[in-house]
Every structure is written in C-alpha cells, then in structure tokens.
Coordinates of C-alpha atoms and ligand atoms in Angstrom, one line a residue:
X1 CA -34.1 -7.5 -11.1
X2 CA -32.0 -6.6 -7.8
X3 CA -28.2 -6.1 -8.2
X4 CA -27.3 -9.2 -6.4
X5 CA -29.7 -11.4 -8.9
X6 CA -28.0 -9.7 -11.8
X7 CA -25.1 -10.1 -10.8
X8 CA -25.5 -13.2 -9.7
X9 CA -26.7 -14.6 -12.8
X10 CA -23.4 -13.0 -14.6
X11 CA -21.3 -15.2 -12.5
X12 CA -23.0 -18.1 -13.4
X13 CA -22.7 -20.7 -11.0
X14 CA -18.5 -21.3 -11.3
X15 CA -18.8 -22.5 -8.3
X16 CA -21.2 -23.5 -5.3
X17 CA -20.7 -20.3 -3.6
X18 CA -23.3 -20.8 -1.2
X19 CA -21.7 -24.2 0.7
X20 CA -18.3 -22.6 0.3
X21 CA -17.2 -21.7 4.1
X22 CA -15.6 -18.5 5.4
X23 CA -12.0 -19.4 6.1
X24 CA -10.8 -15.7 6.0
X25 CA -11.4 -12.3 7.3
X26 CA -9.8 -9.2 5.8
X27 CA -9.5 -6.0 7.2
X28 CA -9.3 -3.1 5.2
X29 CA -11.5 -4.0 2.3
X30 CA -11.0 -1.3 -0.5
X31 CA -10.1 -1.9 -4.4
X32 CA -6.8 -3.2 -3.6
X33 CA -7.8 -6.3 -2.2
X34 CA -10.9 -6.9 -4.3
X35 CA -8.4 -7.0 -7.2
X36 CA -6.0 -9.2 -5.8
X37 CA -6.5 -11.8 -3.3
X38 CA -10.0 -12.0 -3.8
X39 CA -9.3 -12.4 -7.1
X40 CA -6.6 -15.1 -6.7
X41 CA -9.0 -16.7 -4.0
X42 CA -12.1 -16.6 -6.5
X43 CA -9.8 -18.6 -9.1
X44 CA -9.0 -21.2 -6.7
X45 CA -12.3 -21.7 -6.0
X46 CA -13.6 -22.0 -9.2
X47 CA -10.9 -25.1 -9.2
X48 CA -11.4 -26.2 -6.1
X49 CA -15.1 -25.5 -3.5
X50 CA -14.1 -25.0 -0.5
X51 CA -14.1 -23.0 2.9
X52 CA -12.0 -20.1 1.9
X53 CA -14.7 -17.5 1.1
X54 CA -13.8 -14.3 2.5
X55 CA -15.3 -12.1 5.2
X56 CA -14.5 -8.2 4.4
X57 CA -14.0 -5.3 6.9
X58 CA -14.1 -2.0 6.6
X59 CA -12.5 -0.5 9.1
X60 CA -13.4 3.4 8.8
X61 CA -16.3 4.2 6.5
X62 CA -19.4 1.9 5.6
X63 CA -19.0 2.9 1.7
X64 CA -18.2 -0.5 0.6
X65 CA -20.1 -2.5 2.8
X66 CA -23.0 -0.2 1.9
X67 CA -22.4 -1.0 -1.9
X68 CA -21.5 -4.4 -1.5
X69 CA -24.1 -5.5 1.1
X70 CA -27.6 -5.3 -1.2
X71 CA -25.2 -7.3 -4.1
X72 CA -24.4 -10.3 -2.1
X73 CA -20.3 -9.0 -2.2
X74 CA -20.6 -10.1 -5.8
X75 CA -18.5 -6.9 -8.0
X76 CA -17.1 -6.9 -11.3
X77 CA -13.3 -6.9 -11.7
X78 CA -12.6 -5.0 -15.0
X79 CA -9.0 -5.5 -16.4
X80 CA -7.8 -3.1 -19.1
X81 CA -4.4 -3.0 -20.7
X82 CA -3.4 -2.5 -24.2
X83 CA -4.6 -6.7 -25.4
X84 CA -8.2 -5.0 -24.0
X85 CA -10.7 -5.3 -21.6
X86 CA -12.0 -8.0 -19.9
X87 CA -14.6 -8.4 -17.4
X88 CA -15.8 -10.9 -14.7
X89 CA -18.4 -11.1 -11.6
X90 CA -15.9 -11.8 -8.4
X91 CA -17.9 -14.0 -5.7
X92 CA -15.1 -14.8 -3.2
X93 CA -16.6 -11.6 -1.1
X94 CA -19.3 -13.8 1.1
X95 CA -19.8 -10.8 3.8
X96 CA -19.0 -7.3 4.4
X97 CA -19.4 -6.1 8.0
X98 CA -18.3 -2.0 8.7
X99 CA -16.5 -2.7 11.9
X100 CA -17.2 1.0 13.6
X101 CA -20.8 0.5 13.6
X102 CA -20.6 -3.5 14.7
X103 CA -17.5 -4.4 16.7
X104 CA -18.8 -7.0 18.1
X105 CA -19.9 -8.7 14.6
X106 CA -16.5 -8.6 13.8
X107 CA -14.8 -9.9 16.9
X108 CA -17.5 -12.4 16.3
X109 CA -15.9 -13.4 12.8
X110 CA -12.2 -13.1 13.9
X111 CA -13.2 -15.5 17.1
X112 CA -14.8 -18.0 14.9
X113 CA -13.8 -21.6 14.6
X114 CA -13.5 -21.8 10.8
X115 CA -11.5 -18.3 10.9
X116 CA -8.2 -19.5 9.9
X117 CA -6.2 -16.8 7.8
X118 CA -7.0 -12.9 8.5
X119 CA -5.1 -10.6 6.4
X120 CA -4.7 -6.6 5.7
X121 CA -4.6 -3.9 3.7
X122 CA -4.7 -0.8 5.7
X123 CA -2.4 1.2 4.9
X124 CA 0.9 1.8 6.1
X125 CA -0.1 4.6 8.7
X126 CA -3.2 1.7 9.5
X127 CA 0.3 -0.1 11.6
X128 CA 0.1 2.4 14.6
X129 CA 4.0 2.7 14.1
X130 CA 7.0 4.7 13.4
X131 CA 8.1 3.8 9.9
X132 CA 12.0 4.1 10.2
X133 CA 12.1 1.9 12.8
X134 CA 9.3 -0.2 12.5
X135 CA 8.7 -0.2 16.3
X136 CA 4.9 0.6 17.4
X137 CA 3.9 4.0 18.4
X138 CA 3.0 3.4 22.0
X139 CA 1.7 7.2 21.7
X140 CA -0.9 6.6 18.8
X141 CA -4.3 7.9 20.1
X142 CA -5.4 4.5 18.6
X143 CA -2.8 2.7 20.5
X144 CA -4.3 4.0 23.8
X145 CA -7.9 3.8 23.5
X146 CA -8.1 0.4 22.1
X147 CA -6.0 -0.7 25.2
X148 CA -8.5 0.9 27.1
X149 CA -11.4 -0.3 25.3
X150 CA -10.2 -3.4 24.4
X151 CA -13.8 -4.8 23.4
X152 CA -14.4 -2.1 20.8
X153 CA -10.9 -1.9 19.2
X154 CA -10.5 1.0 16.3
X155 CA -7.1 -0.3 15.3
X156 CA -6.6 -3.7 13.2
X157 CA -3.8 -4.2 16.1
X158 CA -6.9 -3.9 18.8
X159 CA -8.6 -5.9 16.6
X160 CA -6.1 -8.5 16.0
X161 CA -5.3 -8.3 19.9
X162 CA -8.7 -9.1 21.4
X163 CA -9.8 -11.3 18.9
X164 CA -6.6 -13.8 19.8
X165 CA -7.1 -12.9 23.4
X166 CA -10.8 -14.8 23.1
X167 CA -9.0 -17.5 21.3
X168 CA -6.5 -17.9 23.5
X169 CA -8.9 -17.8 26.4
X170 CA -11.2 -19.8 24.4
X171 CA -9.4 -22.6 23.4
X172 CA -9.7 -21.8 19.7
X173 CA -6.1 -21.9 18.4
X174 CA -4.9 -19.3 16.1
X175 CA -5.5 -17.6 12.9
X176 CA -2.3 -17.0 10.6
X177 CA -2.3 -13.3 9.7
X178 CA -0.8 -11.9 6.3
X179 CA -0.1 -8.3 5.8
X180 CA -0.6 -7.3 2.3
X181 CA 0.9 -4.0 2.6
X182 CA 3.7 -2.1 1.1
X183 CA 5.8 -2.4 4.0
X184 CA 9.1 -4.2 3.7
X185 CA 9.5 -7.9 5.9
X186 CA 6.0 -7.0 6.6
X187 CA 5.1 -10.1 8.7
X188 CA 7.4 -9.6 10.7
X189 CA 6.4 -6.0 11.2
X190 CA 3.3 -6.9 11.9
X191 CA 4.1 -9.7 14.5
X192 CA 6.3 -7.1 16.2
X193 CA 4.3 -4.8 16.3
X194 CA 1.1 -7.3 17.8
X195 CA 3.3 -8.8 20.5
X196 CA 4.8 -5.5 21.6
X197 CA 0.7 -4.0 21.7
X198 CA -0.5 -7.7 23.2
X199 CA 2.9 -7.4 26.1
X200 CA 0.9 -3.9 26.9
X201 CA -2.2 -5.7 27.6
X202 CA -1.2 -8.7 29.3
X203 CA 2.8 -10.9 28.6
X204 CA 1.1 -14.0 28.9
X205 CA -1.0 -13.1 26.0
X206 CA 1.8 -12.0 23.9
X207 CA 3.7 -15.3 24.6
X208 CA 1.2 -17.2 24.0
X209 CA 1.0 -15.0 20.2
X210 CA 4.8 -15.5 20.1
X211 CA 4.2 -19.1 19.9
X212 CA 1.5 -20.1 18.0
X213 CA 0.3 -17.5 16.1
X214 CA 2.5 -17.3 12.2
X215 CA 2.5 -13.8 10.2
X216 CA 3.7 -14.7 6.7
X217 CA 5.2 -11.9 5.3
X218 CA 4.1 -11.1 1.1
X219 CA 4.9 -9.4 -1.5
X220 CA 1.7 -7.9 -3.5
X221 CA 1.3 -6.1 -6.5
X222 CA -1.4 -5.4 -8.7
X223 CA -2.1 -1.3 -10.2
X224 CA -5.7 -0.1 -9.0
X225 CA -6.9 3.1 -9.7
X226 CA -9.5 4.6 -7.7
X227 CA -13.0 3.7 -8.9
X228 CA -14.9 6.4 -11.0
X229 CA -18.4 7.3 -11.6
X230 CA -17.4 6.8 -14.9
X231 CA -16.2 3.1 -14.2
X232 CA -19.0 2.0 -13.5
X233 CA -21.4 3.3 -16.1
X234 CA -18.9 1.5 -18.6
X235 CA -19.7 -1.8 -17.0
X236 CA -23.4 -0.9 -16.8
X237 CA -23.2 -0.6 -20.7
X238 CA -21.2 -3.6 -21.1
X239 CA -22.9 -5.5 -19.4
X240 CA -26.4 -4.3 -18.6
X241 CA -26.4 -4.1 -15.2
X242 CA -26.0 -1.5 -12.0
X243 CA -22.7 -2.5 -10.3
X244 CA -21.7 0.2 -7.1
X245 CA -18.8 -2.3 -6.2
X246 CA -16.4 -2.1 -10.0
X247 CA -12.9 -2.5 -9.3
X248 CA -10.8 -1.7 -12.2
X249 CA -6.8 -2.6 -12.6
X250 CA -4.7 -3.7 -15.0
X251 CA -4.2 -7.3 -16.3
X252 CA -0.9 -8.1 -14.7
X253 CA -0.7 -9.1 -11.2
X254 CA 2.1 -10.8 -8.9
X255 CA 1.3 -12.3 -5.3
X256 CA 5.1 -14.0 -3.6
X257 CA 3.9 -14.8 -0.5
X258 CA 6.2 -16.6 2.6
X259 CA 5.0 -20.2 3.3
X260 CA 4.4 -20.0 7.0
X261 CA 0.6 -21.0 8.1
X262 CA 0.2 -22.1 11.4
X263 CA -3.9 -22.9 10.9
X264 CA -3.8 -24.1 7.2
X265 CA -4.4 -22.4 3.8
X266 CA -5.4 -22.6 0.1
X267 CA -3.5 -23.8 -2.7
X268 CA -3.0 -20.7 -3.7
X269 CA 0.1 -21.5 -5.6
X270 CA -2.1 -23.3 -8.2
X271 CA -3.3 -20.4 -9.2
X272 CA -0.7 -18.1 -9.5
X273 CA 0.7 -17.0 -6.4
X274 CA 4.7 -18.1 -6.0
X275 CA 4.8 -19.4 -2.4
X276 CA 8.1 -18.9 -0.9
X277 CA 10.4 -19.3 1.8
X278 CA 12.1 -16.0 2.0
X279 CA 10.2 -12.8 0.4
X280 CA 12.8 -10.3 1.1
X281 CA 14.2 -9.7 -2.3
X282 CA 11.1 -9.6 -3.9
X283 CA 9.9 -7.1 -1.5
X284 CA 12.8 -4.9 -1.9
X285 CA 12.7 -5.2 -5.7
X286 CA 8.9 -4.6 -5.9
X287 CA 9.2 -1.5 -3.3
X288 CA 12.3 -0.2 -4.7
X289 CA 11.9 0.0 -8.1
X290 CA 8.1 0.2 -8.3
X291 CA 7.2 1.8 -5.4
X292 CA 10.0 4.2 -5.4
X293 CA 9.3 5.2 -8.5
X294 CA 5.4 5.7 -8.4
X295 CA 6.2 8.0 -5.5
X296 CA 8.8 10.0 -7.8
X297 CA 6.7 10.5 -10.6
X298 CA 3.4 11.4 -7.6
X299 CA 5.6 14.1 -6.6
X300 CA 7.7 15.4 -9.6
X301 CA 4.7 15.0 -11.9
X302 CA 2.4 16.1 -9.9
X303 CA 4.4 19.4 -9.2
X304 CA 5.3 19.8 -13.3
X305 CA 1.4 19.5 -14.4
X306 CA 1.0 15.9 -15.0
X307 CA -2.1 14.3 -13.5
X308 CA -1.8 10.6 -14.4
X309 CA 0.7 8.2 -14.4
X310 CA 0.2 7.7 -17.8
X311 CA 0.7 11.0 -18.6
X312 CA 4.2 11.9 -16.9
X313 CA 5.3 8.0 -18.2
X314 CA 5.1 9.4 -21.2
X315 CA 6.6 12.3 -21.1
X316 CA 10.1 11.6 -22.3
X317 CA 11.8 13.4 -19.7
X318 CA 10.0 11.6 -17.3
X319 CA 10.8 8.3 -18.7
X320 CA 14.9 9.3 -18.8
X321 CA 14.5 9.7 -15.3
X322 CA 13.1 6.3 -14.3
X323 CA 15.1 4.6 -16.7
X324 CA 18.3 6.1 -15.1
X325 CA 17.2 5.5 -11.4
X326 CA 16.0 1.8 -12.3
X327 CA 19.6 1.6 -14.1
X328 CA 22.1 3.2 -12.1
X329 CA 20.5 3.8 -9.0
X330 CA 18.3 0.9 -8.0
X331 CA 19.3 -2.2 -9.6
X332 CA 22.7 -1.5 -8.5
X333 CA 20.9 -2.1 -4.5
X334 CA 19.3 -5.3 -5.5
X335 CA 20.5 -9.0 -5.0
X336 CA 17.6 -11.2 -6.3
X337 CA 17.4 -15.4 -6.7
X338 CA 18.5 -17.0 -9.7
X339 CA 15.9 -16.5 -12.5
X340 CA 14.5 -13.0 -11.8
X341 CA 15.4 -10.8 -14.2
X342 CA 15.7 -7.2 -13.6
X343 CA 16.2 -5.3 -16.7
X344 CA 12.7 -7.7 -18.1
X345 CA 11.2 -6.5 -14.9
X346 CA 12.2 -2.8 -15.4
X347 CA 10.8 -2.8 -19.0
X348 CA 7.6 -4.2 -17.6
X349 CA 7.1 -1.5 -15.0
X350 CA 7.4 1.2 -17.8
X351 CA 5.1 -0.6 -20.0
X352 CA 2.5 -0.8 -16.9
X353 CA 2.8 2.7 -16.2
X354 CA 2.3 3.7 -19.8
X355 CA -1.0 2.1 -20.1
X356 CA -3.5 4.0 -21.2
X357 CA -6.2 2.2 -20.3
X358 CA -5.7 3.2 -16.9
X359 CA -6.4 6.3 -15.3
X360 CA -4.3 6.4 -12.0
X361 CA -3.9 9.2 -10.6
X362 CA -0.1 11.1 -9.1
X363 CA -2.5 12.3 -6.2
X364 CA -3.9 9.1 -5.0
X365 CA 0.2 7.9 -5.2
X366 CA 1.7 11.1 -3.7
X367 CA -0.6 10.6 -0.1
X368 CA 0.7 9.5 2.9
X369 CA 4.4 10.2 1.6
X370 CA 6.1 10.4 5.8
X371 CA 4.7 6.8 5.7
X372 CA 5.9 5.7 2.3
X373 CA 9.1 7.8 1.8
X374 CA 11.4 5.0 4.0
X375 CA 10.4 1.7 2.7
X376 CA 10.4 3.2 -1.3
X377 CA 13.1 5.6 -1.6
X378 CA 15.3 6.0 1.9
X379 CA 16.7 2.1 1.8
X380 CA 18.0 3.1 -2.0
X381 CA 19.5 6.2 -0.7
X382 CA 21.2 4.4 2.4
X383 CA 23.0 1.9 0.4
X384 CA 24.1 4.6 -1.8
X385 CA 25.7 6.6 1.0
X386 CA 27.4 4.0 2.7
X387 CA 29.7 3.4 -0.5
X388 CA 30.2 7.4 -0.8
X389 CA 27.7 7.8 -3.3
X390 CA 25.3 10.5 -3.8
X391 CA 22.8 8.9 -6.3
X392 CA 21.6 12.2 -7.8
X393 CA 17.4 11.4 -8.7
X394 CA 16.7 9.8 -5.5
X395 CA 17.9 12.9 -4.1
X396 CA 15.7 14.8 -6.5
X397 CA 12.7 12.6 -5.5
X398 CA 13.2 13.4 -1.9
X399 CA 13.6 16.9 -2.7
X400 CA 10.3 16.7 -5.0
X401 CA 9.0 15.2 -2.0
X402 CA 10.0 18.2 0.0
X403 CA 8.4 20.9 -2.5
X404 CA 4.7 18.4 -2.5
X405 CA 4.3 18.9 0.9
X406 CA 4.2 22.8 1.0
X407 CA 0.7 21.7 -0.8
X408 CA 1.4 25.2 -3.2
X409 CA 1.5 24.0 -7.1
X410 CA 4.6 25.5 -9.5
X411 CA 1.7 27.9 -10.8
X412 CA 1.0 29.0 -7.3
X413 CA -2.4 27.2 -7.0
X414 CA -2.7 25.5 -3.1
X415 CA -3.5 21.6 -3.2
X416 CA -4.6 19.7 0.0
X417 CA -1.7 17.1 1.1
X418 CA -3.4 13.8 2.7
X419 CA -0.6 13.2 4.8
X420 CA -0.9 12.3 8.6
X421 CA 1.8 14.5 9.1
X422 CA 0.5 17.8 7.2
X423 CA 0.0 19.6 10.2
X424 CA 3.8 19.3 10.9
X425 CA 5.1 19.4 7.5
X426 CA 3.2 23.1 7.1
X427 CA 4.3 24.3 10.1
X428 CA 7.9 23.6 9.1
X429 CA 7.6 24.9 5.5
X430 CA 5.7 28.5 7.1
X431 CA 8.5 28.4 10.1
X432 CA 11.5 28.3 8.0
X433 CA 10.1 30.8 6.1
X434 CA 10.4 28.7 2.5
X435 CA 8.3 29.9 -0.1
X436 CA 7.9 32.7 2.0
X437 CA 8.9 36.1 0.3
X438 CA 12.3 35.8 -1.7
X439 CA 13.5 32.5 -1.4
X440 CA 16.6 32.3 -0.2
X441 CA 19.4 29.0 0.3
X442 CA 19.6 30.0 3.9
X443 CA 15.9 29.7 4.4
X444 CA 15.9 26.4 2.1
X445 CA 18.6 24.9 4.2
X446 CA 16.6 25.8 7.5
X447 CA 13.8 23.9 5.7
X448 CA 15.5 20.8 4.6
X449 CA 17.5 20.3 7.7
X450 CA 13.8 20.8 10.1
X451 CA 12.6 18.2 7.9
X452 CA 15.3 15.8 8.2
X453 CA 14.7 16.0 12.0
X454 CA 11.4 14.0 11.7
X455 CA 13.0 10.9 13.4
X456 CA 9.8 8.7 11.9
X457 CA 10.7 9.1 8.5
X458 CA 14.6 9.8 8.6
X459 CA 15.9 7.7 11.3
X460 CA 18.5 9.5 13.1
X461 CA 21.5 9.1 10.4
X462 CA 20.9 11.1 7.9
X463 CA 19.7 14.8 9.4
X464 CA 24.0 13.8 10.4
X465 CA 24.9 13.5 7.0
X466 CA 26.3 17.0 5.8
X467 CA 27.0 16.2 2.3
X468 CA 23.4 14.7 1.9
X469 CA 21.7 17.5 3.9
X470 CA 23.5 19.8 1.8
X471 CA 22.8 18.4 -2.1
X472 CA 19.6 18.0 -1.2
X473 CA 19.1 21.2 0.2
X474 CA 20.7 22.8 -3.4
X475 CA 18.2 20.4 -5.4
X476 CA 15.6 21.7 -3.5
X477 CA 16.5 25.5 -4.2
X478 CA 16.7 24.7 -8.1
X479 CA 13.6 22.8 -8.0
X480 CA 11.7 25.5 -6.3
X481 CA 13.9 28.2 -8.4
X482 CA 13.3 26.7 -11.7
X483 CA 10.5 24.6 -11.9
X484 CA 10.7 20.0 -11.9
X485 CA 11.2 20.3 -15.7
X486 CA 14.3 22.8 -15.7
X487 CA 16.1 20.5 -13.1
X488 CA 14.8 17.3 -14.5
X489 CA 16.9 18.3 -17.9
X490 CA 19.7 19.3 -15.9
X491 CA 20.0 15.5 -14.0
X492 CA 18.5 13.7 -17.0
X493 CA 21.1 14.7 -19.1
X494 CA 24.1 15.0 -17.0
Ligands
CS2_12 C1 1.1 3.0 -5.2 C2 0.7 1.6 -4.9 O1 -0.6 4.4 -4.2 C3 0.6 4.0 -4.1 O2 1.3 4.3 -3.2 O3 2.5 3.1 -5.3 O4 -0.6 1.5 -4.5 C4 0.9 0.7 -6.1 O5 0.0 1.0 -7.2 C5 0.8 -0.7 -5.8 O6 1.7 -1.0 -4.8 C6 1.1 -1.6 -7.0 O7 1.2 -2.9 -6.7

C-alpha cells in the first residue's frame, strides 16, 4: 500500500478533502506550521468543508515537498505531554510546490483567483530587514536580485511583490497576508517592509498595496521540536505505517490573531483561535516571557552542558533563574487586557518546558540569536533602563548570548553557530582578542563594547549606555572566568 493510501485510510474521510478548495498559500512550510495553522485549519474543516485547504511552499530546500508530495500532504501530528500521546492524520496540506525549482508554479498559486489568505513562517532573518529597526535591508543580496529578477523572486517579499503586482495588473484583488513569525507588531512589519520593497519597484504598485492589501498581525505559539529519525519509527509502530512528514509538539497551543481580512477568511475562532482587535500585548507577553526565556536557557544551558530544554528546566538553578526573570524582571514590563493572567501563564511556561515528552533541543533555540536577541530580550532590557534599572539576568542572558557566539563550549570543545551574522560575530571575538590567551577585563570590555556596535541588533542607544556597557561587560568576564553555573548561583541567590 503507498504512503498516501495508508495514510489516507487513517484519516478516514473527516471530511471531503478532495472538493475542499485552496484558499491559502503558505510560505515557509516546515514543522512549525504543520503544527499550528494547519492544524487549526484541519479542525475547522472537519466542522465545516470548505475552500481553505492550504497550498505549502518551501522556500529553500525540496525536503518537505519531497516527503510530503508521494503522501498526498497527508502527515501525522503527534502530541505528547505528560496526559500522553495522541495521534492524528493532518489533511489540510492539499499541495506542496518547492518554489526554487518552480517559480512560476508558485506565482501561479499566489496569482490565483481562489487565493485569498497567504501567510509565513520564515524566519525572522526570512524578512530581508534590520531587526532593531524594523526597516528593510535595501542591501540584502536577496533584496537586489529579486528586484532585478522580479519573475523568479528568492525572497517571500519578491514573492509577495510580484505576485500582487499580477493581481493588481490583473484585476484580481488582493490576498490578505498573516505573518506567523516571532516578530513583534508583525503585520505591520511585514506591510512595511512590502510597500517600502514594492515603492523600489514601482509607487504606484506600492499604493495600490497601501490600500487594499490587509497584513493582520498574530501572535503564535505552539513547542515543535525538530523531527527525528526516531519520531517517525514511533509512529510507524503505532500505527503501522511509513510516515516521512511526522511533526511532533506538545498538546498546548495558542493562535491570537488581529481581525483584519481584506479578501475573507475562516472561522477560525470556532476552533480555538482568539480573534482580536489589537495583538500587541499578547505578542509582547508571548515574546517576552517565552521567547526571552527559551533564548536564555539556548545560551546559558547550552554553554553549562545541558542539551534539552527539558534538561536545564529542570535543573533547579535554572528554574530560579526563569522564575526570577518572569517575576521581577518581565512581568514587571507587561500591561495585558483584563482576564490574562500572568503568574497562571508563567506557571504554564515552566510546566511546558519541563515536559519530558519532548525532546527540543538549546541548539535548534540558540540559532539565529542577532535576529532574535531584540524582539525577546532587548525590549525587557529597555524598559528596565529607562527607570534606572539594571535588571541583573537579562543582562546575564545577553552576556550568555555574548560567550554562545564565540562557538567554543566551557570545556573548550568548538560548536558551529547558525547565525547569519557568524562571520562578524567571530571576527570580533578573534579581534578583541577575547578568549584569546589570558583573558583579560580590558580585552572583554573591547569585546562587549565591538559587539554593542552592531546597529541591527542594538539600535544605537545602548553601545551609549556606560553603566549597561559596563555590567555587562563584568558579567561577561565572570561568566567566561567561572563557568554559567558559578555566576548563575551568584545572581540566583543574590
Ligand atoms: C523558539 C521558538 O526556536 C526558537 O527560537 O523560541 O520556536 C518557540 O519554540 C516557539 O515560538 C513557541 O511558540
């Protein structure tokens, strides 16, 4: 029996797939979005047929379309927590097209009539953009070849760009577009960042973008570990059957999404999804206190040994720390609607992290840091110093930050760090002579202050700020001195 028959037969007819339209198209299909909105999207289907199957691109590599293609886009979602696991055969997926080897397929899709929502997950360096300012980087190597070759884009921007320049042109009206990336307001990131490409291109275009075409900004959250070898054997003994396409998360998810469509969309707030007018707070509290602190554990716990979240969230120093940076440090930033609580919401996030049913790994959290470092810890910090405060373990995360991206492990042992800016980042580290020969506070200082420079992540306040530039720089000396779990006593406890 082929995969896509087995498969097939495991999802059982919940609903009649095959007349069910595509309405969507989204680019960047990995894990992430298998797990969430084409979960959410499969559930509303099951309650209510209709044209809102989606149409996946992959924007890089063929992997998924290569193990999603000869199973119909039917995968298993596998959710595992601590109440156990569960299992079920996803067929919102109707088509996955690998958009480097057909552009044209997937211009084709964007510029189709029933097209009405396209939405993304590539990654925050997938924006083209400078991350503390949130302003596109006209400079990207992206950025100038897909104005150049505007019929086979590379970018979602050149994608997004050309597609509503035949739909303009066309007559075709406009596609909403949702970001489902961990970037804060991201809609409106996103439409600034596609009317200032479009305004490169041609102004009437990005008027005509300006006025019709809506960018709903959301808040997403669900945990997805990378998929193992070892993932997918389990389902293969569960359920009898070869699966390349498993997706395995945990069984909490959370989708707060602005309600702002300009072309229509599901009623996605029938199964789950809180539909908004204003996602702001829950953006900050999601990137704050859970992005902020996956990124601290990535880099502390990565540095002290650890190698899954699980691991260091249960290591009791660890745990101190987030409990006192959700406590003192982040709540403290947040101002959230009536109704959300934040302690409950705290708890929860430890009690994710803990489980350990799920394997996620520091390393796949600690990449891209120059991208992530603004949005999930920076913000935190900046309210903090505007009142005079120095909040001690966000400084410690930067500076943990800091020590990661020398890529050379407490024991000595060299790591590769997936980082767009690596090449820069190293040739700081070797140039300021840190962690060459003795280390020194002088040399530290050089370090920390180079670093600071990097306009993309740090804006141009706080390199200024001496008292900052100077903790940090003595947090990073202790850290490198004596090791995460010395100095993680020393600020847990004090
Ligand atoms: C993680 C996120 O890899 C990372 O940077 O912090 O992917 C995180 O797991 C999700 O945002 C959870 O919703």
């Amino acid at each position: 029996m082929s995969r896509a028959v087995a498969l097939q037969e495991k999802f059982a007819n919940r609903y009649p797939r095959e007349s069910c339209g595509i309405g969507m198209v989204h680019l960047g299909i990995g894990a992430f979005h298998r797990a969430h909105q084409a979960w959410y999207t499969d559930k509303l289907l099951s309650l209510y047929p209709g044209n809102w199957t989606i149409s996946g691109i992959s924007l890089r590599s063929p992997n998924v379309r290569d193990q999603l293609a000869p199973q119909d886009g039917f995968y298993t979602l596998v959710e595992n927590d601590r109440s156990g696991q569960r299992m079920e055969v996803i067929g919102a997926v109707r088509e996955v097209l690998c958009a480097p080897e057909s552009p044209a397929a997937v211009l084709n899709r964007l510029c189709h009539p029933e097209t009405k929502i396209v939405s993304l997950t590539v990654t925050e360096k997938g924006y083209c953009h400078d991350p503390a300012t949130g302003r596109l980087n006209q400079k990207h190597p992206q950025v100038i070849a897909d104005l150049k070759n505007t019929n086979q884009p590379s970018s979602a921007l050149g994608y997004l760009c050309e597609a509503l320049y035949r739909r303009w042109k066309q007559d075709l009206g406009p596609f909403s577009i949702v970001s489902c990336d961990n970037l804060p307001s991201n809609g409106k990131v996103l439409r600034g960042l596609l009317i200032e490409f479009a305004k490169l291109r041609d102004a009437e275009l990005a008027d005509w973008i300006d006025e019709r075409v809506t960018c709903p900004s959301s808040m997403v959250d669900r945990i997805v570990p990378a998929t193992t070898e070892k993932d997918r054997q389990n389902v293969q003994k569960q359920l009898g059957l070869e699966d390349q396409g498993v997706v395995v998360t945990e069984g909490f998810s959370q989708w707060v999404l602005e309600d702002n469509f300009c072309a229509g969309r599901p009623a996605w707030e029938d199964v789950g999804v809180t539909m908004v007018n204003d996602v702001t707070p829950f953006e900050h509290m999601k990137l704050r206190m859970l992005n902020g602190t996956h990124s601290t554990l990535a880099y502390l716990g990565f540095m002290a040994g650890h190698e899954f979240v699980a691991d260091a969230a249960n290591d009791s120093d660890f745990q101190q720390l987030l409990l006192g940076m959700w406590q003192d440090e982040i709540i403290p930033t947040l101002s959230m609607p009536s109704g959300i609580d934040l302690q409950s919401y705290a708890h929860d996030l430890m009690a994710r992290y803990q489980n350990p049913e799920l394997h996620h790994r520091l390393y796949q959290i600690a990449m891209d840091g120059s991208q992530k470092l603004p949005q999930r810890l920076l913000g935190t910090l900046r309210d903090h110093l505007a009142a005079n405060r120095l909040p001690k373990r966000i400084l410690l995360a930067i500076a943990g930050w800091m020590r990661y991206v020398t890529g050379i492990q407490e024991n000595g042992n060299s790591f590769e760090v997936q980082d767009p800016l690596t090449p820069k980042l190293q040739q700081l580290a070797q140039e300021s002579g840190f962690l060459n020969g003795q280390l020194n506070s002088e040399k530290t200082s050089e370090y920390v202050n180079q670093l600071l420079q990097i306009e993309e992540i740090f804006g141009r306040d706080l390199a200024n700020h001496t008292i900052f530039s100077q903790q940090l720089t003595s947090v990073l000396q202790e850290l490198t001195e004596n090791g995460v779990r010395s100095v993680l006593r020393q600020t847990v406890i004090a």
